[in-house]
Coordinates of C-alpha atoms in Angstrom, one line a residue:
Chain E
M28 CA -30.2 49.5 15.0
T29 CA -26.8 49.0 16.3
A30 CA -27.1 45.3 15.6
S31 CA -28.0 45.9 12.2
V32 CA -25.2 48.1 11.5
S33 CA -22.5 45.7 13.2
D34 CA -24.3 43.0 10.9
V35 CA -23.6 45.0 8.1
V36 CA -19.9 45.6 9.1
V37 CA -19.3 41.8 9.9
A38 CA -20.9 41.1 6.4
G39 CA -18.9 43.8 4.9
R40 CA -15.9 42.3 6.5
F41 CA -17.0 38.6 5.6
A42 CA -17.4 40.0 1.8
S43 CA -14.1 41.3 1.8
K44 CA -12.4 38.5 3.4
A45 CA -14.1 36.0 1.1
R46 CA -13.0 38.6 -2.0
A47 CA -9.3 38.1 -0.5
A48 CA -9.7 34.5 -0.3
W49 CA -11.3 34.3 -3.8
D50 CA -8.3 36.2 -5.3
S51 CA -5.7 34.2 -3.4
D52 CA -2.7 32.3 -5.1
L53 CA -4.4 29.1 -4.5
L54 CA -8.0 30.0 -5.6
W55 CA -6.4 31.7 -8.5
S56 CA -4.6 28.3 -9.6
F57 CA -7.6 26.5 -8.6
R58 CA -9.7 28.5 -10.9
R59 CA -7.5 27.9 -13.7
S60 CA -7.1 24.2 -13.4
P61 CA -10.2 22.4 -15.0
V62 CA -9.0 19.1 -13.9
A63 CA -8.6 20.4 -10.2
I64 CA -12.3 21.8 -10.7
V65 CA -13.5 18.3 -12.0
A66 CA -11.8 16.3 -9.4
F67 CA -13.0 18.7 -6.6
A68 CA -16.8 18.4 -7.7
V69 CA -16.6 14.8 -8.2
L70 CA -14.9 14.2 -4.9
V71 CA -17.7 16.8 -3.2
A72 CA -20.4 14.7 -4.9
C73 CA -19.0 11.3 -3.4
V74 CA -18.3 12.5 0.0
A75 CA -21.8 14.0 0.1
G76 CA -23.4 10.8 -0.8
A77 CA -21.5 9.0 1.7
V78 CA -22.0 11.4 4.8
F79 CA -25.9 11.8 3.6
A80 CA -26.1 7.9 2.8
P81 CA -28.9 7.0 5.0
W82 CA -31.0 10.0 4.1
I83 CA -30.7 9.8 0.2
A84 CA -30.1 6.1 -0.6
P85 CA -33.2 4.7 -2.1
Q86 CA -32.9 1.8 0.2
H87 CA -31.7 0.6 3.4
P88 CA -29.4 -2.2 2.3
Y89 CA -28.7 -3.5 5.7
D90 CA -32.3 -3.4 7.1
L91 CA -33.7 -7.0 6.3
A92 CA -37.2 -5.8 6.3
S93 CA -36.8 -3.7 3.4
L94 CA -35.3 -6.5 1.4
N95 CA -37.1 -8.6 -1.1
L96 CA -35.5 -11.8 -2.3
L97 CA -37.6 -11.4 -5.6
D98 CA -35.7 -8.3 -6.6
A99 CA -32.3 -10.1 -6.4
L100 CA -29.8 -10.0 -9.2
A101 CA -31.7 -7.4 -11.3
P102 CA -29.4 -5.5 -13.8
P103 CA -28.7 -1.9 -14.1
A104 CA -31.8 0.5 -15.3
W105 CA -30.7 0.2 -18.9
V106 CA -30.1 -3.1 -19.3
S107 CA -33.1 -5.4 -20.7
G108 CA -34.6 -7.5 -17.5
S109 CA -34.1 -4.5 -15.2
K110 CA -36.6 -4.0 -12.0
P111 CA -38.2 -0.2 -11.3
G112 CA -36.3 1.4 -8.6
F113 CA -32.9 0.1 -9.1
L114 CA -30.7 2.4 -11.1
L115 CA -27.5 0.2 -10.8
G116 CA -29.2 -3.3 -10.4
T117 CA -29.6 -5.4 -7.1
D118 CA -27.1 -8.0 -5.6
D119 CA -28.1 -11.6 -4.6
Q120 CA -29.9 -10.4 -1.3
G121 CA -32.1 -8.3 -3.3
R122 CA -30.2 -5.2 -2.1
D123 CA -29.8 -2.0 -4.2
V124 CA -26.4 -1.6 -5.5
L125 CA -26.6 2.0 -5.6
S126 CA -27.5 2.2 -1.9
T127 CA -24.5 -0.4 -0.9
I128 CA -22.2 1.8 -2.8
L129 CA -23.3 4.9 -0.8
F130 CA -23.0 2.8 2.7
G131 CA -19.6 1.4 1.6
A132 CA -18.2 5.0 0.7
R133 CA -19.1 5.9 3.8
I134 CA -17.2 3.1 5.6
S135 CA -14.4 3.5 3.1
L136 CA -14.1 7.3 3.8
F137 CA -14.2 6.9 7.4
V138 CA -11.5 4.6 7.7
G139 CA -9.4 6.1 5.0
I140 CA -9.7 9.8 7.1
A141 CA -9.5 8.2 10.7
S142 CA -6.5 6.2 9.8
V143 CA -4.6 9.2 8.2
A144 CA -5.7 11.4 11.3
L145 CA -4.1 8.7 13.7
A146 CA -0.8 8.2 11.3
A147 CA -0.5 12.0 10.9
A148 CA -0.7 12.4 14.7
V149 CA 1.8 9.9 15.9
G150 CA 4.2 10.9 12.9
I151 CA 3.9 14.6 14.0
G152 CA 4.6 13.7 17.6
A153 CA 7.6 11.3 16.7
G154 CA 8.9 13.8 14.1
L155 CA 8.6 16.8 16.6
V156 CA 10.6 14.7 19.5
A157 CA 13.1 13.5 17.1
G158 CA 13.9 16.7 15.5
Y159 CA 13.9 18.7 18.8
A160 CA 15.4 16.2 20.9
G161 CA 18.2 15.1 18.4
G162 CA 20.8 12.6 19.6
R163 CA 20.3 9.2 20.7
I164 CA 16.4 9.6 20.9
D165 CA 16.5 10.8 17.1
A166 CA 18.5 8.0 15.8
T167 CA 16.4 5.5 17.8
I168 CA 13.1 6.9 16.3
M169 CA 14.7 7.5 12.9
R170 CA 16.2 4.1 12.6
G171 CA 13.0 2.4 13.1
A172 CA 11.4 4.5 10.6
D173 CA 14.0 3.7 8.2
V174 CA 13.5 -0.1 8.6
Q175 CA 9.6 0.4 8.3
L176 CA 9.9 2.2 5.4
S177 CA 11.9 -0.7 3.3
F178 CA 8.5 -2.7 3.7
P179 CA 5.8 -1.6 1.3
A180 CA 2.8 -0.2 3.5
I181 CA 0.2 -2.5 2.3
L182 CA 2.3 -5.5 3.8
I183 CA 3.0 -4.0 7.1
A184 CA -0.9 -3.5 7.4
L185 CA -1.6 -6.9 6.2
L186 CA 0.9 -8.4 8.6
I187 CA -0.9 -6.1 11.6
D188 CA -4.2 -7.0 10.7
G189 CA -3.1 -10.6 10.5
V190 CA -1.2 -11.0 13.7
A191 CA -4.4 -9.2 15.5
R192 CA -6.9 -11.5 13.8
A193 CA -4.7 -14.5 15.3
V194 CA -4.4 -13.0 18.6
L195 CA -7.9 -11.7 19.5
P196 CA -10.4 -14.0 20.1
H197 CA -12.7 -15.1 17.1
E198 CA -16.1 -13.7 18.6
S199 CA -14.6 -10.0 18.9
H200 CA -13.6 -9.7 15.3
G201 CA -16.6 -8.1 14.3
E202 CA -16.6 -5.3 17.0
V203 CA -13.2 -4.4 16.8
A204 CA -12.3 -5.2 13.3
I205 CA -12.7 -1.4 12.2
A206 CA -10.8 -0.3 15.0
V207 CA -7.9 -2.9 14.2
L208 CA -7.8 -1.7 10.6
I209 CA -7.6 1.7 11.3
L210 CA -4.6 1.1 13.4
A211 CA -3.0 -1.1 11.0
I212 CA -3.0 1.1 8.2
A213 CA -2.2 4.1 10.5
A214 CA 0.8 2.0 11.7
S215 CA 1.8 1.5 8.1
N216 CA 1.8 5.1 7.2
W217 CA 3.0 7.2 10.2
V218 CA 6.8 7.2 8.9
Q219 CA 6.3 9.8 6.0
Y220 CA 4.9 12.3 8.6
A221 CA 7.6 11.6 11.0
R222 CA 10.4 12.2 8.4
T223 CA 8.6 15.3 6.9
V224 CA 8.1 16.9 10.4
R225 CA 11.6 16.2 11.5
G226 CA 13.2 17.9 8.5
S227 CA 11.1 21.1 9.3
T228 CA 11.7 21.0 12.9
M229 CA 15.5 20.7 12.5
V230 CA 15.2 23.4 10.5
E231 CA 13.0 25.7 12.6
K232 CA 14.3 24.8 15.9
G233 CA 17.6 27.0 15.0
K234 CA 15.5 30.1 14.7
E235 CA 15.3 33.2 16.8
Y236 CA 11.7 32.4 18.1
V237 CA 12.4 29.3 19.4
Q238 CA 15.5 30.3 21.2
A239 CA 13.3 32.8 22.7
A240 CA 10.6 30.8 23.8
R241 CA 13.5 28.7 25.2
V242 CA 15.1 31.7 27.0
I243 CA 12.1 32.7 28.7
G244 CA 11.8 29.2 30.0
I245 CA 8.9 27.3 28.3
S246 CA 9.2 23.6 28.5
P247 CA 10.3 21.7 25.5
L248 CA 6.9 20.1 25.3
G249 CA 5.3 23.6 25.3
I250 CA 7.6 24.7 22.4
M251 CA 7.0 21.7 20.5
R252 CA 3.2 22.0 20.9
R253 CA 2.7 25.6 20.6
H254 CA 5.8 27.1 18.4
L255 CA 7.1 24.5 16.4
M256 CA 4.1 22.5 15.5
P257 CA 2.2 25.3 13.5
N258 CA 5.3 26.0 11.5
V259 CA 5.7 22.5 10.5
M260 CA 2.2 21.7 9.4
G261 CA 2.3 23.0 5.9
P262 CA 4.0 20.2 4.0
V263 CA 2.0 17.6 6.6
L264 CA -1.3 18.9 5.3
V265 CA -0.3 18.0 1.6
L266 CA 0.9 14.7 2.3
A267 CA -2.2 13.9 4.3
T268 CA -4.6 14.9 1.4
I269 CA -2.8 12.5 -0.8
N270 CA -2.5 9.8 1.9
I271 CA -6.3 9.4 2.2
A272 CA -6.3 8.1 -1.2
T273 CA -3.5 5.6 -0.3
A274 CA -5.4 4.7 2.9
I275 CA -8.5 3.9 1.1
V276 CA -6.9 1.8 -1.5
I277 CA -5.1 0.0 1.5
E278 CA -8.5 -0.6 3.0
A279 CA -10.2 -1.6 0.1
T280 CA -7.3 -4.2 -0.6
L281 CA -7.5 -5.7 2.9
S282 CA -11.5 -5.9 2.7
F283 CA -11.2 -7.4 -0.8
L284 CA -8.8 -10.2 0.9
G285 CA -11.0 -10.8 3.2
V286 CA -9.4 -9.6 6.3
G287 CA -10.5 -6.1 6.6
V288 CA -13.9 -4.9 7.5
P289 CA -16.5 -7.3 8.6
P290 CA -19.3 -8.3 6.0
T291 CA -21.8 -7.1 8.1
Q292 CA -20.7 -3.2 7.6
P293 CA -19.3 -3.8 4.1
S294 CA -16.8 -1.2 2.6
L295 CA -16.2 -0.7 -1.1
G296 CA -13.6 -3.2 -1.0
T297 CA -15.9 -5.6 0.7
L298 CA -18.7 -5.4 -2.1
I299 CA -15.9 -5.9 -4.6
R300 CA -15.1 -9.0 -3.2
I301 CA -18.8 -10.2 -3.0
G302 CA -19.6 -9.2 -6.4
N303 CA -16.3 -10.9 -7.6
D304 CA -18.1 -14.2 -6.9
F305 CA -20.9 -13.3 -9.5
L306 CA -18.6 -12.4 -12.3
F307 CA -18.7 -15.7 -14.2
S308 CA -22.2 -15.9 -13.7
G309 CA -22.5 -12.5 -15.8
E310 CA -23.6 -10.2 -13.1
W311 CA -20.9 -8.0 -13.6
W312 CA -22.8 -4.7 -12.0
I313 CA -22.4 -6.0 -8.7
T314 CA -18.7 -5.6 -8.8
V315 CA -18.1 -2.8 -11.6
F316 CA -19.9 -0.1 -10.3
P317 CA -18.5 -0.3 -6.2
G318 CA -15.0 -0.4 -8.4
A319 CA -16.0 2.5 -10.2
A320 CA -16.7 4.5 -7.2
L321 CA -13.7 3.6 -5.4
V322 CA -11.5 4.4 -8.7
A323 CA -13.7 7.8 -8.9
I324 CA -12.9 8.7 -5.2
V325 CA -9.2 7.8 -5.2
L326 CA -8.5 9.5 -8.8
A327 CA -10.3 12.6 -7.6
I328 CA -8.0 12.7 -4.3
N329 CA -5.0 12.1 -6.4
L330 CA -5.7 14.6 -8.9
L331 CA -6.3 17.2 -6.3
G332 CA -3.1 16.1 -4.3
D333 CA -1.2 16.7 -7.6
W334 CA -2.5 20.1 -8.2
L335 CA -2.4 21.3 -4.5
R336 CA 1.4 20.2 -4.5
D337 CA 2.2 22.2 -7.7
A338 CA 0.1 25.1 -6.5
L339 CA 1.9 25.3 -3.3
N340 CA 5.3 24.5 -4.9
P341 CA 7.0 28.3 -5.5
K342 CA 9.6 26.9 -7.9
L343 CA 6.6 26.2 -10.7
R344 CA 5.0 29.7 -10.4
Chain N
M22 CA 33.4 0.9 4.6
I23 CA 33.9 -2.2 6.9
A24 CA 32.1 0.0 9.5
F25 CA 29.2 1.0 7.2
V26 CA 29.0 -2.6 6.3
L27 CA 28.9 -3.9 10.0
R28 CA 26.5 -1.5 11.1
R29 CA 24.0 -2.3 7.9
L30 CA 24.8 -6.0 8.9
A31 CA 23.8 -5.3 12.6
Q32 CA 20.7 -3.3 11.6
T33 CA 19.7 -6.5 9.1
F34 CA 20.3 -8.6 12.3
A35 CA 18.2 -6.8 14.5
V36 CA 15.1 -6.5 12.1
L37 CA 15.4 -10.3 11.7
G38 CA 15.3 -10.7 15.4
V39 CA 12.1 -8.4 15.9
V40 CA 10.3 -10.4 13.2
A41 CA 11.4 -13.6 14.5
L42 CA 9.9 -12.2 18.2
I43 CA 6.8 -11.3 16.6
A44 CA 6.5 -14.7 14.7
F45 CA 7.4 -16.4 18.1
A46 CA 4.8 -14.4 20.1
L47 CA 2.3 -15.3 17.4
F48 CA 3.1 -19.2 18.2
N49 CA 3.1 -19.0 21.9
Y50 CA 0.3 -16.5 22.8
T51 CA -2.5 -17.6 20.4
G52 CA -4.2 -20.2 22.5
D53 CA -2.6 -23.1 23.9
P54 CA -0.8 -25.4 21.7
I55 CA -1.4 -28.3 24.1
A56 CA -5.0 -28.0 23.5
F57 CA -4.5 -28.6 19.9
M58 CA -2.5 -31.6 20.5
V59 CA -4.2 -33.7 23.0
G60 CA -7.7 -35.0 22.8
Q61 CA -10.5 -33.6 25.2
D62 CA -10.4 -36.3 27.7
A63 CA -6.5 -35.8 28.4
T64 CA -6.0 -35.9 32.1
L65 CA -4.1 -32.8 33.6
E66 CA -1.2 -34.9 34.3
D67 CA -1.0 -36.0 30.6
R68 CA -0.9 -32.3 29.5
A69 CA 1.6 -31.2 32.1
R70 CA 3.7 -34.3 30.7
L71 CA 3.7 -33.1 27.2
R72 CA 4.2 -29.6 28.0
Q73 CA 7.3 -30.7 29.9
E74 CA 8.4 -32.8 26.8
L75 CA 7.7 -30.2 24.3
G76 CA 9.9 -27.8 26.7
L77 CA 7.0 -25.5 27.1
D78 CA 7.7 -25.0 30.7
R79 CA 11.0 -23.6 30.1
P80 CA 11.8 -19.8 30.6
F81 CA 10.8 -17.5 27.6
Y82 CA 14.3 -17.1 26.4
V83 CA 15.1 -20.8 26.1
Q84 CA 11.9 -21.1 24.1
F85 CA 12.8 -18.5 21.8
A86 CA 16.0 -19.6 21.4
R87 CA 14.7 -23.0 20.3
F88 CA 12.1 -21.3 18.0
V89 CA 14.9 -19.3 16.3
G90 CA 17.2 -22.3 16.0
N91 CA 14.5 -24.2 14.5
A92 CA 13.5 -21.3 12.0
V93 CA 17.1 -21.0 10.9
Q94 CA 16.8 -24.8 9.9
G95 CA 13.7 -24.1 8.1
D96 CA 11.3 -25.9 10.6
F97 CA 8.3 -24.1 11.5
G98 CA 6.1 -27.1 12.8
V99 CA 2.9 -28.5 11.2
S100 CA -0.1 -26.5 9.5
L101 CA -2.8 -26.4 12.0
R102 CA -5.0 -26.4 8.9
Q103 CA -3.6 -28.7 6.5
G104 CA -1.7 -31.1 8.8
R105 CA 1.6 -30.8 7.1
K106 CA 4.8 -29.5 7.5
V107 CA 4.9 -25.9 6.8
S108 CA 8.3 -26.0 5.1
V109 CA 7.1 -28.7 2.6
L110 CA 3.9 -26.4 1.9
L111 CA 5.9 -23.4 1.3
A112 CA 8.6 -25.2 -0.6
E113 CA 5.6 -26.3 -3.1
R114 CA 4.2 -22.8 -3.5
L115 CA 7.5 -21.2 -4.1
P116 CA 8.0 -21.8 -7.7
A117 CA 4.5 -20.5 -8.5
T118 CA 5.1 -17.1 -6.7
L119 CA 8.9 -16.8 -8.0
E120 CA 7.7 -17.7 -11.7
L121 CA 4.8 -15.0 -11.4
S122 CA 7.2 -12.4 -9.7
L123 CA 9.7 -12.8 -12.5
A124 CA 7.3 -12.9 -15.1
A125 CA 6.0 -9.4 -14.1
A126 CA 9.4 -7.8 -13.2
I127 CA 10.4 -8.4 -16.8
L128 CA 7.4 -7.3 -18.1
A129 CA 7.6 -3.9 -16.1
L130 CA 11.1 -3.6 -17.2
A131 CA 10.5 -4.5 -20.7
V132 CA 7.4 -2.1 -21.1
G133 CA 8.4 0.8 -18.7
I134 CA 11.7 1.8 -19.7
P135 CA 10.8 2.2 -23.5
A136 CA 7.6 3.9 -22.5
G137 CA 9.8 6.2 -20.3
V138 CA 12.3 7.1 -22.9
Y139 CA 9.7 7.9 -25.3
T140 CA 7.7 10.3 -23.1
A141 CA 11.0 12.0 -22.2
L142 CA 12.0 12.3 -25.8
R143 CA 8.5 13.6 -27.0
R144 CA 7.6 15.2 -24.0
H145 CA 5.0 17.5 -25.6
G146 CA 3.6 14.6 -27.9
V147 CA -0.1 13.6 -27.8
V148 CA 0.8 10.2 -27.0
A149 CA 3.6 11.1 -24.5
H150 CA 0.4 12.9 -22.6
A151 CA -1.7 10.2 -23.0
L152 CA 0.8 7.6 -21.5
L153 CA 1.4 10.2 -18.6
A154 CA -2.5 10.2 -17.8
A155 CA -2.9 6.5 -18.1
S156 CA 0.0 6.1 -15.7
L157 CA -1.9 8.5 -13.2
V158 CA -5.1 6.4 -13.8
G159 CA -2.8 3.1 -13.4
V160 CA -1.7 4.5 -10.1
S161 CA -5.2 5.1 -8.9
L162 CA -6.4 1.7 -9.6
P163 CA -6.2 -0.9 -6.8
T164 CA -4.2 -4.2 -8.1
F165 CA -7.2 -6.1 -7.1
L166 CA -9.5 -4.1 -9.3
I167 CA -7.0 -4.4 -12.2
G168 CA -7.3 -8.0 -12.3
I169 CA -10.7 -8.2 -11.8
L170 CA -11.2 -6.0 -14.7
L171 CA -8.9 -8.0 -16.8
I172 CA -10.8 -11.3 -15.9
L173 CA -14.1 -9.6 -16.7
L174 CA -12.6 -8.7 -20.3
F175 CA -10.5 -11.4 -21.0
A176 CA -11.9 -14.4 -19.5
V177 CA -15.6 -13.9 -19.0
Q178 CA -16.4 -11.6 -22.1
L179 CA -14.0 -12.8 -24.8
G180 CA -12.9 -16.1 -23.4
W181 CA -9.4 -16.1 -24.6
L182 CA -7.7 -16.4 -21.6
P183 CA -8.1 -18.4 -18.3
S184 CA -8.8 -16.6 -15.1
F185 CA -7.6 -18.8 -12.5
G186 CA -5.0 -21.4 -11.5
R187 CA -1.6 -21.9 -13.1
G188 CA -2.7 -24.5 -15.9
D189 CA -0.7 -27.8 -16.5
T190 CA 2.8 -27.9 -14.8
V191 CA 5.8 -29.8 -15.5
A192 CA 8.0 -31.1 -12.8
L193 CA 11.8 -30.5 -13.0
G194 CA 13.2 -32.1 -9.7
G195 CA 11.8 -30.4 -7.0
W196 CA 10.6 -27.6 -9.1
T197 CA 7.2 -27.3 -10.9
T198 CA 7.1 -25.2 -13.6
G199 CA 4.2 -23.7 -15.9
L200 CA 6.5 -22.2 -18.5
L201 CA 6.7 -25.3 -20.5
T202 CA 3.2 -25.8 -21.1
A203 CA 0.8 -24.0 -23.3
S204 CA -1.8 -23.7 -20.9
G205 CA 0.7 -22.6 -18.3
L206 CA 1.7 -19.8 -20.1
K207 CA -1.6 -18.9 -21.0
S208 CA -2.4 -18.8 -17.3
L209 CA 0.3 -16.7 -16.7
I210 CA -0.5 -14.0 -19.1
L211 CA -3.3 -12.1 -17.1
P212 CA -1.6 -12.3 -13.5
S213 CA 1.6 -11.0 -14.5
I214 CA 0.1 -8.3 -16.4
T215 CA -1.8 -7.4 -13.2
L216 CA 1.1 -7.7 -11.0
A217 CA 3.4 -5.5 -13.1
L218 CA 1.1 -2.8 -13.9
F219 CA 2.0 -0.8 -11.1
Q220 CA 5.8 -1.3 -11.4
M221 CA 5.3 -0.5 -15.0
T222 CA 4.0 3.0 -14.2
L223 CA 6.7 3.6 -11.7
I224 CA 9.4 2.7 -13.7
M225 CA 7.9 4.7 -16.7
R226 CA 7.9 7.9 -14.5
L227 CA 11.3 7.3 -13.1
V228 CA 13.1 6.9 -16.5
R229 CA 11.0 9.8 -17.7
A230 CA 12.2 11.9 -14.8
E231 CA 16.0 10.6 -15.1
M232 CA 16.1 11.0 -19.0
L233 CA 14.8 14.8 -18.6
E234 CA 17.3 15.5 -16.0
V235 CA 20.2 14.0 -17.9
L236 CA 19.1 15.7 -21.2
R237 CA 19.8 18.9 -19.4
T238 CA 23.2 18.1 -18.6
D239 CA 26.4 19.9 -20.4
Y240 CA 27.9 16.4 -21.6
I241 CA 24.7 16.0 -23.9
R242 CA 24.9 19.5 -25.0
F243 CA 28.5 18.7 -25.8
A244 CA 27.7 15.6 -27.6
R245 CA 25.0 17.3 -29.8
A246 CA 27.9 19.9 -30.6
R247 CA 30.3 17.2 -31.8
G248 CA 27.3 16.0 -34.3
L249 CA 26.4 12.7 -32.8
T250 CA 23.5 11.3 -34.1
D251 CA 20.2 11.7 -31.9
R252 CA 20.5 7.7 -31.6
S253 CA 23.7 7.7 -30.3
I254 CA 23.0 10.6 -27.9
H255 CA 19.8 9.3 -26.6
F256 CA 20.5 5.6 -26.2
G257 CA 24.4 5.6 -26.1
H258 CA 24.9 8.8 -23.6
A259 CA 21.5 9.3 -22.0
L260 CA 19.7 6.3 -21.6
K261 CA 23.0 4.5 -20.1
N262 CA 23.3 7.0 -17.6
T263 CA 19.7 6.7 -16.4
L264 CA 20.0 3.2 -15.7
V265 CA 21.8 3.1 -12.3
P266 CA 19.0 4.3 -10.5
V267 CA 16.6 2.4 -12.3
I268 CA 18.2 -0.7 -11.7
T269 CA 18.5 0.0 -7.9
I270 CA 14.8 0.8 -7.7
T271 CA 13.8 -2.1 -9.5
G272 CA 16.0 -4.3 -7.1
L273 CA 14.1 -2.8 -4.3
Q274 CA 10.7 -3.3 -6.0
L275 CA 11.5 -7.0 -6.6
G276 CA 10.3 -7.4 -3.1
S277 CA 7.3 -5.4 -3.3
I278 CA 6.4 -7.4 -6.4
I279 CA 6.8 -10.5 -4.1
A280 CA 4.6 -9.0 -1.4
F281 CA 2.0 -7.7 -4.0
A282 CA 1.7 -11.1 -5.4
I283 CA -0.4 -11.9 -2.4
I284 CA -3.3 -9.7 -4.0
T285 CA -2.7 -11.1 -7.6
E286 CA -2.4 -14.6 -6.4
T287 CA -5.9 -14.1 -4.5
V288 CA -7.8 -12.4 -7.5
F289 CA -6.4 -15.4 -9.7
Q290 CA -6.4 -18.0 -7.3
W291 CA -2.9 -18.7 -8.2
P292 CA -1.4 -21.3 -6.0
G293 CA 1.4 -19.2 -4.3
M294 CA 2.7 -18.6 -1.2
G295 CA 0.7 -15.3 -1.2
L296 CA -2.7 -17.4 -1.4
L297 CA -1.2 -19.8 1.0
F298 CA -0.7 -16.8 3.4
I299 CA -4.0 -15.3 2.9
Q300 CA -6.0 -18.5 3.8
A301 CA -3.7 -18.8 6.7
V302 CA -4.7 -15.6 8.1
N303 CA -8.5 -16.1 7.5
F304 CA -8.2 -19.7 9.3
A305 CA -5.7 -18.3 11.9
D306 CA -3.1 -20.9 10.9
V307 CA -0.5 -19.6 13.1
P308 CA 2.7 -21.7 11.9
V309 CA 2.1 -20.8 8.2
M310 CA 1.6 -17.1 8.8
A311 CA 4.6 -17.1 11.3
A312 CA 6.7 -19.0 8.5
Y313 CA 5.7 -16.7 6.0
L314 CA 6.5 -13.6 7.8
C315 CA 9.9 -14.8 8.3
F316 CA 10.2 -15.6 4.6
I317 CA 9.3 -12.2 3.6
A318 CA 11.3 -10.4 6.3
V319 CA 14.6 -12.5 4.9
V320 CA 13.7 -11.6 1.6
F321 CA 13.4 -7.9 2.2
V322 CA 16.2 -7.7 4.3
V323 CA 18.5 -9.3 1.9
I324 CA 17.3 -7.1 -1.0
N325 CA 17.9 -4.1 1.0
L326 CA 21.2 -4.8 2.3
A327 CA 22.3 -5.9 -1.3
V328 CA 21.0 -2.6 -2.8
D329 CA 22.6 -0.7 0.0
L330 CA 25.9 -2.4 -0.6
L331 CA 25.6 -1.9 -4.3
Y332 CA 24.8 2.1 -3.9
Y333 CA 27.9 2.3 -1.8
A334 CA 30.2 0.8 -4.4
V335 CA 28.7 2.3 -7.1
D336 CA 28.2 5.9 -6.0
P337 CA 31.4 7.5 -4.4
R338 CA 29.6 10.6 -3.5
L339 CA 28.1 8.3 -0.6
R340 CA 31.2 7.5 0.6
I341 CA 32.5 11.0 1.0
E342 CA 29.3 12.1 2.6
R343 CA 29.4 9.4 5.2
G344 CA 33.0 10.1 5.5
A345 CA 32.1 14.0 6.5
A346 CA 29.3 13.1 8.7
H347 CA 31.3 10.5 10.8

């Protein structure tokens, strides 16, 4: 009896919370923006397709037993000469293009999100230390950041990736390629977070709650972690959202150039590179559909990021 | 002023030093260079003698100093894959990359500035909205995908333009140019559009934002009150004042055009330095990688330094700010 009453109370509380969230500024502006709604729907569909790829893909494209070379190079379902069961056609190995896209998006999204998470972690740390410590430490970190910022991110990722490939023995490329790639993309991106966090930290550290924390004897590390960090995270989250799109593009570009993920675990960029070889013999679908999936994901994230930035900008309200 | 210039120069040399160190480390710690040079049956004494002759037994800083000394003279050794001098390889590829980058930069400016002005002046028009939406799509499309789509449409489907290579080239002294032959010019069209598109959208958005900013200022209102024509206000007063930041940003972007040329050159098999670098990465051809690394670092550092000094000369506010801070 009491359990059910508390259930009702909890449910009621949840409903009122949900209600409050629904009426909040952010969701109100979301409901009013058809672009944001469509972008969000597309993104959810892509992410769901990628996450559940092993269960929803019509075929497991890297399980050799399920492949049949007789199915190779079949065009998409609406073109004459297509084979049943292959909605977007097949590649030269008889892999279903739709399935390779679902599995490829999995790798692309994983590398994109992991590298942004790593870059944000490093950048937030460096920004907090630089902003809080000031002086020589600040100057050293930010001078390095300035220098790095004057080179395009893709060039830095390419160089790190290239150097790693030259240094590591050739046999180990397959196993560590994805880790190296995540590291390279993160290293090319951390500066933006460091700058943002440093700026807000310098504002926050003069405030009374930080002084109070210092007076009661909390260590600098404790202050940075427990007091400053929660207060400087807002802009970082917006930045991270948009940067996932950038990271996915960099990953796709490196994979397209042949220095990204190994062909045994192809991402969308690798698929486009493989398909590029078939462009001239007329098998356009092997390239065009992975390309379309990549653009859909990146465009959806960019549009959502633009909307989020405007929605959180008090000047535009 | 002098302190600022000196500090910038010190920073520049620090960056070049770090890049040289990376390039040197690449050279020395990727496998044993002796193993590349001698046969399988060379004795240990032979190897040791060669090591001594090449100075590979000397301390780290001596070797590094020698590497820098050679690099400054443009000597990066011999390509492991092609067996030719790296400096010669790079010099052969340089004209292709520079012609492509220059064509892309000119195209980006020639389209980006008018489009930016137009979208600022007719900001609520249908065409302006369409251009802005297109620029967002342009930013979301990765460079290599733009190239592939252009190839698919203009080379495969329509068959109008060639999809790879530079076409016929003419040698002018040490410089091979594709700008003097019909096939060379035709080959340049698709790669330069691909390379220009991203910068084009960037310049368009920048010009639009700057124009909107300037059009709100008092001197524009005053010019209107004086009864000047729209044409004279928009182009004589407003556009002129937006061009300073545009020129600086374009200068900075010149470096990224050369960097992004790596991607475009790979898509179109354009025989430039970027393609050479990607092939070097794929085959772990360390001398070529190290040389390209140093080349691109010098390009960026020189461009950044020039832009910084230019800024300093052009914008008096910067001088006051720095004077107050120090």
